[in-house]
């Protein structure tokens, strides 16, 4: 149904905060919480929502495997937006509990990885349990007969489920951030803005020396900056990998289009995941593209020159 948006729920996740920033005008009833990343992808694919938001990567813990796996191997969806959210973790328990009562802590695996140092110093004997999201952990702690004593979650989630904070700032890095992407069904691409990112997955043709360099060279030769590169198993046996890349620019830009054609020529297959406005750093992209030796006009002129050469008019 149009104008409803799926997200990794329940209420109070960092993903909900990302959806609010990507769709600030959407009313609360338009936000559809899903249990798990795969459920968000399925909701978007089925058409029951207009789009969905999932976490893609974290500045401390790296790629979110469930999201990367769906983007690379699941039925295709397009990334049409992104946003980065600062992630600040707190430890919440039921009212009346004290830090020394905490024996079992629940949270999302990515959150656990970002709070390991604090837990080792402050709750060395506590068991850590992972659940589908930080807000799911807070909700579980609040339930009668809860199997956990405390949740690591956002302050907003702890408050939402009636818990009280035993400690704030429990993340090992106070500057941690997570990047979230907005998913749409395949269709028209967002217009180029001059500050865009393009995401794709490159499946190399066969394992040979320099196979990855051949892919990377397509971008380097045309002055296209890569902002992320992640290798992932294809699922076709040990040693078989594909590469998930983010590049600055839009597929409508000449240099990006040419780089993608080059990648297509040297790969067995390429999955285009989308071109979309880059979050947060718009003034960075344009000057950096301009600072490169070849401009869009240079690309257009070189194409006209080649046409003249081929027609014997040079
Ligand atoms: O559990 C949440 O609140 C989420 O939105 C998921 C998620 C993640 O997948 O990385 C998002 C940000 C934090 O790094 C921890 C958990």
PDB file of C-alpha atoms and ligand atoms in Angstrom:
ATOM      1  CA  UNK A   1       0.000   0.000   0.000  1.00  0.00           C
ATOM      2  CA  UNK A   2       1.442   3.417  -0.920  1.00  0.00           C
ATOM      3  CA  UNK A   3       2.730   5.773   1.760  1.00  0.00           C
ATOM      4  CA  UNK A   4       3.414   3.104   4.352  1.00  0.00           C
ATOM      5  CA  UNK A   5       7.000   2.307   5.192  1.00  0.00           C
ATOM      6  CA  UNK A   6       8.473  -0.875   6.669  1.00  0.00           C
ATOM      7  CA  UNK A   7      11.398  -0.763   9.097  1.00  0.00           C
ATOM      8  CA  UNK A   8      13.320  -3.044  11.441  1.00  0.00           C
ATOM      9  CA  UNK A   9      11.172  -2.780  14.555  1.00  0.00           C
ATOM     10  CA  UNK A  10       9.693  -2.727  17.063  1.00  0.00           C
ATOM     11  CA  UNK A  11       9.209   0.943  17.940  1.00  0.00           C
ATOM     12  CA  UNK A  12      12.345   2.575  19.296  1.00  0.00           C
ATOM     13  CA  UNK A  13      15.024   1.036  17.038  1.00  0.00           C
ATOM     14  CA  UNK A  14      17.754   3.117  15.472  1.00  0.00           C
ATOM     15  CA  UNK A  15      16.167   2.050  12.180  1.00  0.00           C
ATOM     16  CA  UNK A  16      12.952   3.825  13.192  1.00  0.00           C
ATOM     17  CA  UNK A  17      15.024   6.971  13.838  1.00  0.00           C
ATOM     18  CA  UNK A  18      16.483   6.564  10.328  1.00  0.00           C
ATOM     19  CA  UNK A  19      13.011   6.209   8.782  1.00  0.00           C
ATOM     20  CA  UNK A  20      11.852   9.338  10.604  1.00  0.00           C
ATOM     21  CA  UNK A  21      14.772  11.268   9.149  1.00  0.00           C
ATOM     22  CA  UNK A  22      14.190   9.891   5.606  1.00  0.00           C
ATOM     23  CA  UNK A  23      10.379  10.383   5.667  1.00  0.00           C
ATOM     24  CA  UNK A  24       9.911  13.246   8.167  1.00  0.00           C
ATOM     25  CA  UNK A  25       6.332  13.923   7.022  1.00  0.00           C
ATOM     26  CA  UNK A  26       5.094  10.343   7.454  1.00  0.00           C
ATOM     27  CA  UNK A  27       2.661  10.025  10.385  1.00  0.00           C
ATOM     28  CA  UNK A  28       3.315   7.377  13.067  1.00  0.00           C
ATOM     29  CA  UNK A  29       0.626   5.067  11.610  1.00  0.00           C
ATOM     30  CA  UNK A  30       2.513   4.983   8.284  1.00  0.00           C
ATOM     31  CA  UNK A  31       5.534   3.350   9.943  1.00  0.00           C
ATOM     32  CA  UNK A  32       5.257  -0.457   9.817  1.00  0.00           C
ATOM     33  CA  UNK A  33       7.593  -2.283  12.264  1.00  0.00           C
ATOM     34  CA  UNK A  34       8.915  -5.673  11.069  1.00  0.00           C
ATOM     35  CA  UNK A  35      10.624  -8.426  13.070  1.00  0.00           C
ATOM     36  CA  UNK A  36      13.927  -8.761  11.253  1.00  0.00           C
ATOM     37  CA  UNK A  37      15.661  -7.342   8.203  1.00  0.00           C
ATOM     38  CA  UNK A  38      14.366 -10.078   5.865  1.00  0.00           C
ATOM     39  CA  UNK A  39      10.776  -9.177   6.788  1.00  0.00           C
ATOM     40  CA  UNK A  40      11.407  -5.552   5.688  1.00  0.00           C
ATOM     41  CA  UNK A  41      12.692  -6.752   2.299  1.00  0.00           C
ATOM     42  CA  UNK A  42       9.673  -9.072   1.922  1.00  0.00           C
ATOM     43  CA  UNK A  43       7.212  -6.292   2.780  1.00  0.00           C
ATOM     44  CA  UNK A  44       8.741  -4.044   0.097  1.00  0.00           C
ATOM     45  CA  UNK A  45       8.837  -6.871  -2.485  1.00  0.00           C
ATOM     46  CA  UNK A  46       5.197  -7.821  -1.822  1.00  0.00           C
ATOM     47  CA  UNK A  47       4.004  -4.249  -2.407  1.00  0.00           C
ATOM     48  CA  UNK A  48       2.316  -4.040   1.013  1.00  0.00           C
ATOM     49  CA  UNK A  49       4.410  -0.888   1.691  1.00  0.00           C
ATOM     50  CA  UNK A  50       5.823   1.870  -0.522  1.00  0.00           C
ATOM     51  CA  UNK A  51       9.381   1.319   0.742  1.00  0.00           C
ATOM     52  CA  UNK A  52      11.431   0.157   3.685  1.00  0.00           C
ATOM     53  CA  UNK A  53      14.469   1.067   5.782  1.00  0.00           C
ATOM     54  CA  UNK A  54      17.217  -1.322   6.928  1.00  0.00           C
ATOM     55  CA  UNK A  55      20.669  -0.875   8.527  1.00  0.00           C
ATOM     56  CA  UNK A  56      23.514  -1.401   6.016  1.00  0.00           C
ATOM     57  CA  UNK A  57      26.768  -0.720   7.854  1.00  0.00           C
ATOM     58  CA  UNK A  58      28.095   0.561  11.137  1.00  0.00           C
ATOM     59  CA  UNK A  59      31.231   2.658  11.595  1.00  0.00           C
ATOM     60  CA  UNK A  60      32.585   0.292  14.273  1.00  0.00           C
ATOM     61  CA  UNK A  61      31.216  -3.150  13.432  1.00  0.00           C
ATOM     62  CA  UNK A  62      31.003  -2.946   9.625  1.00  0.00           C
ATOM     63  CA  UNK A  63      28.402  -4.457   7.286  1.00  0.00           C
ATOM     64  CA  UNK A  64      25.053  -5.752   8.539  1.00  0.00           C
ATOM     65  CA  UNK A  65      25.162  -9.279   7.138  1.00  0.00           C
ATOM     66  CA  UNK A  66      21.396  -9.816   6.859  1.00  0.00           C
ATOM     67  CA  UNK A  67      21.022  -6.648   4.751  1.00  0.00           C
ATOM     68  CA  UNK A  68      24.046  -7.295   2.540  1.00  0.00           C
ATOM     69  CA  UNK A  69      22.909 -10.912   1.946  1.00  0.00           C
ATOM     70  CA  UNK A  70      19.419  -9.783   0.859  1.00  0.00           C
ATOM     71  CA  UNK A  71      20.783  -7.054  -1.417  1.00  0.00           C
ATOM     72  CA  UNK A  72      23.295  -9.402  -3.054  1.00  0.00           C
ATOM     73  CA  UNK A  73      21.334 -12.676  -3.294  1.00  0.00           C
ATOM     74  CA  UNK A  74      17.657 -11.889  -2.656  1.00  0.00           C
ATOM     75  CA  UNK A  75      15.057 -10.899  -5.276  1.00  0.00           C
ATOM     76  CA  UNK A  76      16.282  -7.510  -6.529  1.00  0.00           C
ATOM     77  CA  UNK A  77      15.283  -4.264  -4.837  1.00  0.00           C
ATOM     78  CA  UNK A  78      16.660  -0.761  -5.451  1.00  0.00           C
ATOM     79  CA  UNK A  79      18.342   1.527  -2.936  1.00  0.00           C
ATOM     80  CA  UNK A  80      16.772   4.945  -3.481  1.00  0.00           C
ATOM     81  CA  UNK A  81      17.974   6.798  -0.372  1.00  0.00           C
ATOM     82  CA  UNK A  82      20.357   6.645   2.565  1.00  0.00           C
ATOM     83  CA  UNK A  83      20.941   8.323   5.898  1.00  0.00           C
ATOM     84  CA  UNK A  84      23.487   8.028   8.705  1.00  0.00           C
ATOM     85  CA  UNK A  85      22.347   8.038  12.341  1.00  0.00           C
ATOM     86  CA  UNK A  86      24.621   8.463  15.387  1.00  0.00           C
ATOM     87  CA  UNK A  87      24.200   5.409  17.629  1.00  0.00           C
ATOM     88  CA  UNK A  88      24.403   6.012  21.367  1.00  0.00           C
ATOM     89  CA  UNK A  89      23.722   3.065  23.628  1.00  0.00           C
ATOM     90  CA  UNK A  90      22.333   2.924  27.171  1.00  0.00           C
ATOM     91  CA  UNK A  91      21.707   0.072  29.622  1.00  0.00           C
ATOM     92  CA  UNK A  92      18.068  -0.104  30.718  1.00  0.00           C
ATOM     93  CA  UNK A  93      16.414  -2.352  33.344  1.00  0.00           C
ATOM     94  CA  UNK A  94      13.047  -2.647  35.056  1.00  0.00           C
ATOM     95  CA  UNK A  95      12.345   0.089  37.594  1.00  0.00           C
ATOM     96  CA  UNK A  96      13.940  -0.690  40.970  1.00  0.00           C
ATOM     97  CA  UNK A  97      16.758  -2.864  39.576  1.00  0.00           C
ATOM     98  CA  UNK A  98      20.391  -1.944  40.240  1.00  0.00           C
ATOM     99  CA  UNK A  99      23.505  -2.617  38.176  1.00  0.00           C
ATOM    100  CA  UNK A 100      24.589  -5.468  40.490  1.00  0.00           C
ATOM    101  CA  UNK A 101      21.241  -7.276  39.796  1.00  0.00           C
ATOM    102  CA  UNK A 102      22.038  -7.598  36.101  1.00  0.00           C
ATOM    103  CA  UNK A 103      22.987 -11.179  35.167  1.00  0.00           C
ATOM    104  CA  UNK A 104      21.542 -11.421  31.632  1.00  0.00           C
ATOM    105  CA  UNK A 105      21.797  -8.605  29.073  1.00  0.00           C
ATOM    106  CA  UNK A 106      19.924  -8.635  25.756  1.00  0.00           C
ATOM    107  CA  UNK A 107      20.633  -6.586  22.649  1.00  0.00           C
ATOM    108  CA  UNK A 108      21.207  -6.700  18.862  1.00  0.00           C
ATOM    109  CA  UNK A 109      24.472  -8.429  17.777  1.00  0.00           C
ATOM    110  CA  UNK A 110      25.851  -5.198  16.274  1.00  0.00           C
ATOM    111  CA  UNK A 111      25.095  -3.295  19.480  1.00  0.00           C
ATOM    112  CA  UNK A 112      26.736  -6.019  21.570  1.00  0.00           C
ATOM    113  CA  UNK A 113      29.887  -5.778  19.472  1.00  0.00           C
ATOM    114  CA  UNK A 114      29.981  -2.022  20.078  1.00  0.00           C
ATOM    115  CA  UNK A 115      29.581  -2.305  23.879  1.00  0.00           C
ATOM    116  CA  UNK A 116      31.875  -5.254  24.669  1.00  0.00           C
ATOM    117  CA  UNK A 117      34.506  -3.122  26.415  1.00  0.00           C
ATOM    118  CA  UNK A 118      31.975  -1.448  28.713  1.00  0.00           C
ATOM    119  CA  UNK A 119      30.337  -4.797  29.567  1.00  0.00           C
ATOM    120  CA  UNK A 120      33.706  -6.416  30.347  1.00  0.00           C
ATOM    121  CA  UNK A 121      34.621  -3.556  32.686  1.00  0.00           C
ATOM    122  CA  UNK A 122      31.245  -3.044  34.375  1.00  0.00           C
ATOM    123  CA  UNK A 123      29.371  -6.372  34.170  1.00  0.00           C
ATOM    124  CA  UNK A 124      32.127  -8.959  33.762  1.00  0.00           C
ATOM    125  CA  UNK A 125      30.016 -11.919  34.898  1.00  0.00           C
ATOM    126  CA  UNK A 126      26.852 -11.086  32.927  1.00  0.00           C
ATOM    127  CA  UNK A 127      25.625 -13.322  30.065  1.00  0.00           C
ATOM    128  CA  UNK A 128      24.975 -11.559  26.766  1.00  0.00           C
ATOM    129  CA  UNK A 129      22.002 -12.636  24.603  1.00  0.00           C
ATOM    130  CA  UNK A 130      21.280 -11.415  21.098  1.00  0.00           C
ATOM    131  CA  UNK A 131      17.817 -10.599  19.762  1.00  0.00           C
ATOM    132  CA  UNK A 132      16.434  -9.104  16.529  1.00  0.00           C
ATOM    133  CA  UNK A 133      16.962  -5.423  17.494  1.00  0.00           C
ATOM    134  CA  UNK A 134      17.876  -3.160  20.394  1.00  0.00           C
ATOM    135  CA  UNK A 135      14.217  -2.163  20.863  1.00  0.00           C
ATOM    136  CA  UNK A 136      13.143  -5.843  20.808  1.00  0.00           C
ATOM    137  CA  UNK A 137      15.599  -6.293  23.709  1.00  0.00           C
ATOM    138  CA  UNK A 138      14.006  -3.399  25.654  1.00  0.00           C
ATOM    139  CA  UNK A 139      10.510  -4.766  24.983  1.00  0.00           C
ATOM    140  CA  UNK A 140      11.564  -8.257  26.144  1.00  0.00           C
ATOM    141  CA  UNK A 141      13.063  -6.893  29.396  1.00  0.00           C
ATOM    142  CA  UNK A 142       9.786  -5.080  30.144  1.00  0.00           C
ATOM    143  CA  UNK A 143       7.638  -8.233  29.740  1.00  0.00           C
ATOM    144  CA  UNK A 144       6.412 -10.040  32.868  1.00  0.00           C
ATOM    145  CA  UNK A 145       8.703 -13.024  33.592  1.00  0.00           C
ATOM    146  CA  UNK A 146      11.336 -11.568  31.239  1.00  0.00           C
ATOM    147  CA  UNK A 147      14.272 -13.880  30.505  1.00  0.00           C
ATOM    148  CA  UNK A 148      16.678 -10.899  30.617  1.00  0.00           C
ATOM    149  CA  UNK A 149      17.521  -8.373  33.356  1.00  0.00           C
ATOM    150  CA  UNK A 150      18.638  -5.475  31.141  1.00  0.00           C
ATOM    151  CA  UNK A 151      18.750  -4.268  27.537  1.00  0.00           C
ATOM    152  CA  UNK A 152      21.364  -2.304  25.624  1.00  0.00           C
ATOM    153  CA  UNK A 153      19.289   0.028  23.475  1.00  0.00           C
ATOM    154  CA  UNK A 154      18.649   3.653  22.551  1.00  0.00           C
ATOM    155  CA  UNK A 155      17.372   5.929  25.337  1.00  0.00           C
ATOM    156  CA  UNK A 156      14.154   6.367  23.355  1.00  0.00           C
ATOM    157  CA  UNK A 157      13.546   2.576  23.360  1.00  0.00           C
ATOM    158  CA  UNK A 158      14.217   2.201  27.083  1.00  0.00           C
ATOM    159  CA  UNK A 159      11.766   4.984  27.836  1.00  0.00           C
ATOM    160  CA  UNK A 160       9.208   3.670  25.315  1.00  0.00           C
ATOM    161  CA  UNK A 161       9.012   0.303  27.169  1.00  0.00           C
ATOM    162  CA  UNK A 162       8.867   1.827  30.676  1.00  0.00           C
ATOM    163  CA  UNK A 163      12.398   0.866  31.757  1.00  0.00           C
ATOM    164  CA  UNK A 164      14.888   2.977  33.681  1.00  0.00           C
ATOM    165  CA  UNK A 165      18.484   3.767  32.758  1.00  0.00           C
ATOM    166  CA  UNK A 166      21.247   2.083  34.757  1.00  0.00           C
ATOM    167  CA  UNK A 167      23.950   3.673  32.599  1.00  0.00           C
ATOM    168  CA  UNK A 168      24.183   5.839  29.499  1.00  0.00           C
ATOM    169  CA  UNK A 169      27.033   6.126  27.001  1.00  0.00           C
ATOM    170  CA  UNK A 170      27.846   2.398  27.212  1.00  0.00           C
ATOM    171  CA  UNK A 171      29.167   2.196  23.633  1.00  0.00           C
ATOM    172  CA  UNK A 172      32.928   1.763  23.309  1.00  0.00           C
ATOM    173  CA  UNK A 173      33.012   4.568  20.696  1.00  0.00           C
ATOM    174  CA  UNK A 174      30.996   7.693  21.445  1.00  0.00           C
ATOM    175  CA  UNK A 175      31.183   8.744  17.773  1.00  0.00           C
ATOM    176  CA  UNK A 176      29.659   5.520  16.348  1.00  0.00           C
ATOM    177  CA  UNK A 177      27.193   5.884  13.470  1.00  0.00           C
ATOM    178  CA  UNK A 178      25.121   3.486  11.385  1.00  0.00           C
ATOM    179  CA  UNK A 179      24.240   3.965   7.736  1.00  0.00           C
ATOM    180  CA  UNK A 180      20.707   2.996   6.744  1.00  0.00           C
ATOM    181  CA  UNK A 181      19.272   2.562   3.245  1.00  0.00           C
ATOM    182  CA  UNK A 182      15.781   3.158   1.888  1.00  0.00           C
ATOM    183  CA  UNK A 183      14.570   0.290  -0.338  1.00  0.00           C
ATOM    184  CA  UNK A 184      12.103   0.529  -3.224  1.00  0.00           C
ATOM    185  CA  UNK A 185      10.799  -1.938  -5.772  1.00  0.00           C
ATOM    186  CA  UNK A 186      12.705  -1.775  -9.098  1.00  0.00           C
ATOM    187  CA  UNK A 187      11.534   1.218 -11.169  1.00  0.00           C
ATOM    188  CA  UNK A 188      12.527   4.793 -11.944  1.00  0.00           C
ATOM    189  CA  UNK A 189      15.759   5.987 -10.364  1.00  0.00           C
ATOM    190  CA  UNK A 190      16.009   9.143  -8.236  1.00  0.00           C
ATOM    191  CA  UNK A 191      17.168  12.139 -10.317  1.00  0.00           C
ATOM    192  CA  UNK A 192      20.878  12.992 -10.107  1.00  0.00           C
ATOM    193  CA  UNK A 193      21.547  15.683  -7.500  1.00  0.00           C
ATOM    194  CA  UNK A 194      25.280  16.275  -8.055  1.00  0.00           C
ATOM    195  CA  UNK A 195      25.991  14.517  -4.726  1.00  0.00           C
ATOM    196  CA  UNK A 196      24.969  10.901  -5.243  1.00  0.00           C
ATOM    197  CA  UNK A 197      26.162   7.381  -4.574  1.00  0.00           C
ATOM    198  CA  UNK A 198      25.855   4.336  -6.828  1.00  0.00           C
ATOM    199  CA  UNK A 199      25.817   0.810  -5.361  1.00  0.00           C
ATOM    200  CA  UNK A 200      26.475  -2.407  -7.262  1.00  0.00           C
ATOM    201  CA  UNK A 201      27.590  -6.000  -6.852  1.00  0.00           C
ATOM    202  CA  UNK A 202      30.289  -7.325  -9.190  1.00  0.00           C
ATOM    203  CA  UNK A 203      30.519 -11.086  -9.799  1.00  0.00           C
ATOM    204  CA  UNK A 204      33.940 -11.753 -11.293  1.00  0.00           C
ATOM    205  CA  UNK A 205      34.047 -14.049 -14.316  1.00  0.00           C
ATOM    206  CA  UNK A 206      36.648 -16.527 -13.066  1.00  0.00           C
ATOM    207  CA  UNK A 207      39.267 -16.580 -10.348  1.00  0.00           C
ATOM    208  CA  UNK A 208      42.482 -15.196 -11.869  1.00  0.00           C
ATOM    209  CA  UNK A 209      45.299 -12.846 -10.811  1.00  0.00           C
ATOM    210  CA  UNK A 210      44.202  -9.226 -11.015  1.00  0.00           C
ATOM    211  CA  UNK A 211      40.452  -9.967 -11.260  1.00  0.00           C
ATOM    212  CA  UNK A 212      39.599  -7.434  -8.549  1.00  0.00           C
ATOM    213  CA  UNK A 213      42.068  -4.886  -9.919  1.00  0.00           C
ATOM    214  CA  UNK A 214      40.312  -5.132 -13.305  1.00  0.00           C
ATOM    215  CA  UNK A 215      37.064  -4.107 -11.598  1.00  0.00           C
ATOM    216  CA  UNK A 216      38.641  -1.319  -9.536  1.00  0.00           C
ATOM    217  CA  UNK A 217      40.518   0.040 -12.552  1.00  0.00           C
ATOM    218  CA  UNK A 218      37.219   0.794 -14.315  1.00  0.00           C
ATOM    219  CA  UNK A 219      36.504   3.391 -11.615  1.00  0.00           C
ATOM    220  CA  UNK A 220      40.071   4.668 -11.124  1.00  0.00           C
ATOM    221  CA  UNK A 221      40.615   5.344 -14.846  1.00  0.00           C
ATOM    222  CA  UNK A 222      37.513   7.510 -15.015  1.00  0.00           C
ATOM    223  CA  UNK A 223      38.144   9.414 -11.792  1.00  0.00           C
ATOM    224  CA  UNK A 224      35.258   7.799  -9.900  1.00  0.00           C
ATOM    225  CA  UNK A 225      35.924   7.600  -6.155  1.00  0.00           C
ATOM    226  CA  UNK A 226      34.857   4.428  -4.340  1.00  0.00           C
ATOM    227  CA  UNK A 227      33.505   4.904  -0.814  1.00  0.00           C
ATOM    228  CA  UNK A 228      33.060   1.255   0.168  1.00  0.00           C
ATOM    229  CA  UNK A 229      34.157  -2.206  -0.948  1.00  0.00           C
ATOM    230  CA  UNK A 230      33.026  -5.399   0.731  1.00  0.00           C
ATOM    231  CA  UNK A 231      33.627  -8.958  -0.436  1.00  0.00           C
ATOM    232  CA  UNK A 232      30.944 -11.548   0.154  1.00  0.00           C
ATOM    233  CA  UNK A 233      30.675 -15.260  -0.593  1.00  0.00           C
ATOM    234  CA  UNK A 234      28.435 -15.992  -3.594  1.00  0.00           C
ATOM    235  CA  UNK A 235      27.170 -19.179  -1.888  1.00  0.00           C
ATOM    236  CA  UNK A 236      28.622 -21.305  -4.737  1.00  0.00           C
ATOM    237  CA  UNK A 237      31.333 -22.957  -2.613  1.00  0.00           C
ATOM    238  CA  UNK A 238      34.413 -21.887  -0.688  1.00  0.00           C
ATOM    239  CA  UNK A 239      36.554 -19.270  -2.424  1.00  0.00           C
ATOM    240  CA  UNK A 240      33.738 -17.927  -4.629  1.00  0.00           C
ATOM    241  CA  UNK A 241      33.259 -14.231  -3.886  1.00  0.00           C
ATOM    242  CA  UNK A 242      31.427 -11.207  -5.230  1.00  0.00           C
ATOM    243  CA  UNK A 243      32.180  -7.548  -4.447  1.00  0.00           C
ATOM    244  CA  UNK A 244      29.717  -4.989  -3.096  1.00  0.00           C
ATOM    245  CA  UNK A 245      30.845  -1.491  -4.124  1.00  0.00           C
ATOM    246  CA  UNK A 246      29.653   2.058  -3.457  1.00  0.00           C
ATOM    247  CA  UNK A 247      30.929   4.715  -5.872  1.00  0.00           C
ATOM    248  CA  UNK A 248      30.504   8.484  -5.828  1.00  0.00           C
ATOM    249  CA  UNK A 249      28.191   9.762  -8.555  1.00  0.00           C
ATOM    250  CA  UNK A 250      24.994   8.743 -10.368  1.00  0.00           C
ATOM    251  CA  UNK A 251      24.600   6.201 -13.172  1.00  0.00           C
ATOM    252  CA  UNK A 252      23.364   9.143 -15.300  1.00  0.00           C
ATOM    253  CA  UNK A 253      26.852  10.740 -14.979  1.00  0.00           C
ATOM    254  CA  UNK A 254      29.008   9.921 -18.001  1.00  0.00           C
ATOM    255  CA  UNK A 255      31.978   8.743 -15.969  1.00  0.00           C
ATOM    256  CA  UNK A 256      29.892   6.474 -13.737  1.00  0.00           C
ATOM    257  CA  UNK A 257      27.978   5.054 -16.719  1.00  0.00           C
ATOM    258  CA  UNK A 258      31.254   4.310 -18.511  1.00  0.00           C
ATOM    259  CA  UNK A 259      32.756   2.732 -15.379  1.00  0.00           C
ATOM    260  CA  UNK A 260      29.682   0.496 -15.036  1.00  0.00           C
ATOM    261  CA  UNK A 261      29.928  -0.575 -18.675  1.00  0.00           C
ATOM    262  CA  UNK A 262      33.598  -1.387 -18.065  1.00  0.00           C
ATOM    263  CA  UNK A 263      32.716  -3.447 -14.992  1.00  0.00           C
ATOM    264  CA  UNK A 264      30.033  -5.271 -16.967  1.00  0.00           C
ATOM    265  CA  UNK A 265      32.607  -6.149 -19.646  1.00  0.00           C
ATOM    266  CA  UNK A 266      35.085  -7.702 -17.187  1.00  0.00           C
ATOM    267  CA  UNK A 267      32.537  -9.471 -14.943  1.00  0.00           C
ATOM    268  CA  UNK A 268      30.345 -12.541 -15.240  1.00  0.00           C
ATOM    269  CA  UNK A 269      27.425 -10.545 -13.885  1.00  0.00           C
ATOM    270  CA  UNK A 270      26.718  -7.159 -12.291  1.00  0.00           C
ATOM    271  CA  UNK A 271      23.792  -6.358 -10.029  1.00  0.00           C
ATOM    272  CA  UNK A 272      22.944  -2.645 -10.093  1.00  0.00           C
ATOM    273  CA  UNK A 273      21.586  -1.693  -6.656  1.00  0.00           C
ATOM    274  CA  UNK A 274      20.751   1.951  -7.290  1.00  0.00           C
ATOM    275  CA  UNK A 275      21.885   5.584  -7.605  1.00  0.00           C
ATOM    276  CA  UNK A 276      20.594   7.828  -4.830  1.00  0.00           C
ATOM    277  CA  UNK A 277      21.280  11.116  -3.051  1.00  0.00           C
ATOM    278  CA  UNK A 278      24.184  10.897  -0.683  1.00  0.00           C
ATOM    279  CA  UNK A 279      23.377  11.670   2.929  1.00  0.00           C
ATOM    280  CA  UNK A 280      24.948  14.380   4.984  1.00  0.00           C
ATOM    281  CA  UNK A 281      27.986  15.336   2.976  1.00  0.00           C
ATOM    282  CA  UNK A 282      26.615  17.033  -0.167  1.00  0.00           C
ATOM    283  CA  UNK A 283      29.243  19.763  -0.399  1.00  0.00           C
ATOM    284  CA  UNK A 284      32.041  17.192  -0.282  1.00  0.00           C
ATOM    285  CA  UNK A 285      31.134  15.218  -3.392  1.00  0.00           C
ATOM    286  CA  UNK A 286      30.831  17.977  -5.942  1.00  0.00           C
ATOM    287  CA  UNK A 287      34.167  19.725  -5.331  1.00  0.00           C
ATOM    288  CA  UNK A 288      35.941  16.383  -5.206  1.00  0.00           C
ATOM    289  CA  UNK A 289      34.502  15.408  -8.579  1.00  0.00           C
ATOM    290  CA  UNK A 290      35.379  18.817  -9.995  1.00  0.00           C
ATOM    291  CA  UNK A 291      38.921  18.548  -8.676  1.00  0.00           C
ATOM    292  CA  UNK A 292      39.560  15.506 -10.852  1.00  0.00           C
ATOM    293  CA  UNK A 293      41.394  15.871 -14.146  1.00  0.00           C
ATOM    294  CA  UNK A 294      38.434  15.036 -16.412  1.00  0.00           C
ATOM    295  CA  UNK A 295      35.089  16.855 -16.153  1.00  0.00           C
ATOM    296  CA  UNK A 296      31.676  15.777 -17.520  1.00  0.00           C
ATOM    297  CA  UNK A 297      32.312  18.169 -20.444  1.00  0.00           C
ATOM    298  CA  UNK A 298      35.638  16.402 -21.125  1.00  0.00           C
ATOM    299  CA  UNK A 299      33.823  13.080 -21.338  1.00  0.00           C
ATOM    300  CA  UNK A 300      31.229  14.496 -23.748  1.00  0.00           C
ATOM    301  CA  UNK A 301      33.904  16.133 -25.901  1.00  0.00           C
ATOM    302  CA  UNK A 302      35.984  12.922 -26.047  1.00  0.00           C
ATOM    303  CA  UNK A 303      32.873  11.012 -27.203  1.00  0.00           C
ATOM    304  CA  UNK A 304      32.246  13.577 -29.989  1.00  0.00           C
ATOM    305  CA  UNK A 305      35.947  13.380 -30.927  1.00  0.00           C
ATOM    306  CA  UNK A 306      35.792   9.556 -31.180  1.00  0.00           C
ATOM    307  CA  UNK A 307      32.669   9.774 -33.356  1.00  0.00           C
ATOM    308  CA  UNK A 308      34.507  12.227 -35.666  1.00  0.00           C
ATOM    309  CA  UNK A 309      37.541   9.890 -35.833  1.00  0.00           C
ATOM    310  CA  UNK A 310      35.330   6.922 -36.708  1.00  0.00           C
ATOM    311  CA  UNK A 311      33.623   8.895 -39.458  1.00  0.00           C
ATOM    312  CA  UNK A 312      36.950  10.056 -40.856  1.00  0.00           C
ATOM    313  CA  UNK A 313      36.223  13.717 -39.971  1.00  0.00           C
ATOM    314  CA  UNK A 314      39.050  14.298 -37.470  1.00  0.00           C
TER     315      UNK A 314
HETATM  316  O1  LIG B   1      18.533  -2.663  16.753  1.00  0.00           O
HETATM  317  C1  LIG B   1      18.400  -1.527  16.283  1.00  0.00           C
HETATM  318  O2  LIG B   1      17.992  -0.573  16.945  1.00  0.00           O
HETATM  319  C2  LIG B   1      18.745  -1.305  14.878  1.00  0.00           C
HETATM  320  O3  LIG B   1      18.247  -0.396  14.299  1.00  0.00           O
HETATM  321  C3  LIG B   1      19.731  -2.230  14.219  1.00  0.00           C
HETATM  322  C4  LIG B   1      21.187  -1.838  14.448  1.00  0.00           C
HETATM  323  C5  LIG B   1      22.135  -2.629  13.465  1.00  0.00           C
HETATM  324  O4  LIG B   1      21.695  -3.516  12.729  1.00  0.00           O
HETATM  325  O5  LIG B   1      23.347  -2.320  13.451  1.00  0.00           O
HETATM  326  C6  LIG B   1      21.366  -0.426  14.124  1.00  0.00           C
HETATM  327  C7  LIG B   1      22.285   0.339  14.764  1.00  0.00           C
HETATM  328  C8  LIG B   1      23.105  -0.184  15.867  1.00  0.00           C
HETATM  329  O6  LIG B   1      24.418  -0.395  15.341  1.00  0.00           O
HETATM  330  C9  LIG B   1      22.606  -1.460  16.418  1.00  0.00           C
HETATM  331  C10 LIG B   1      21.624  -2.163  15.806  1.00  0.00           C
END
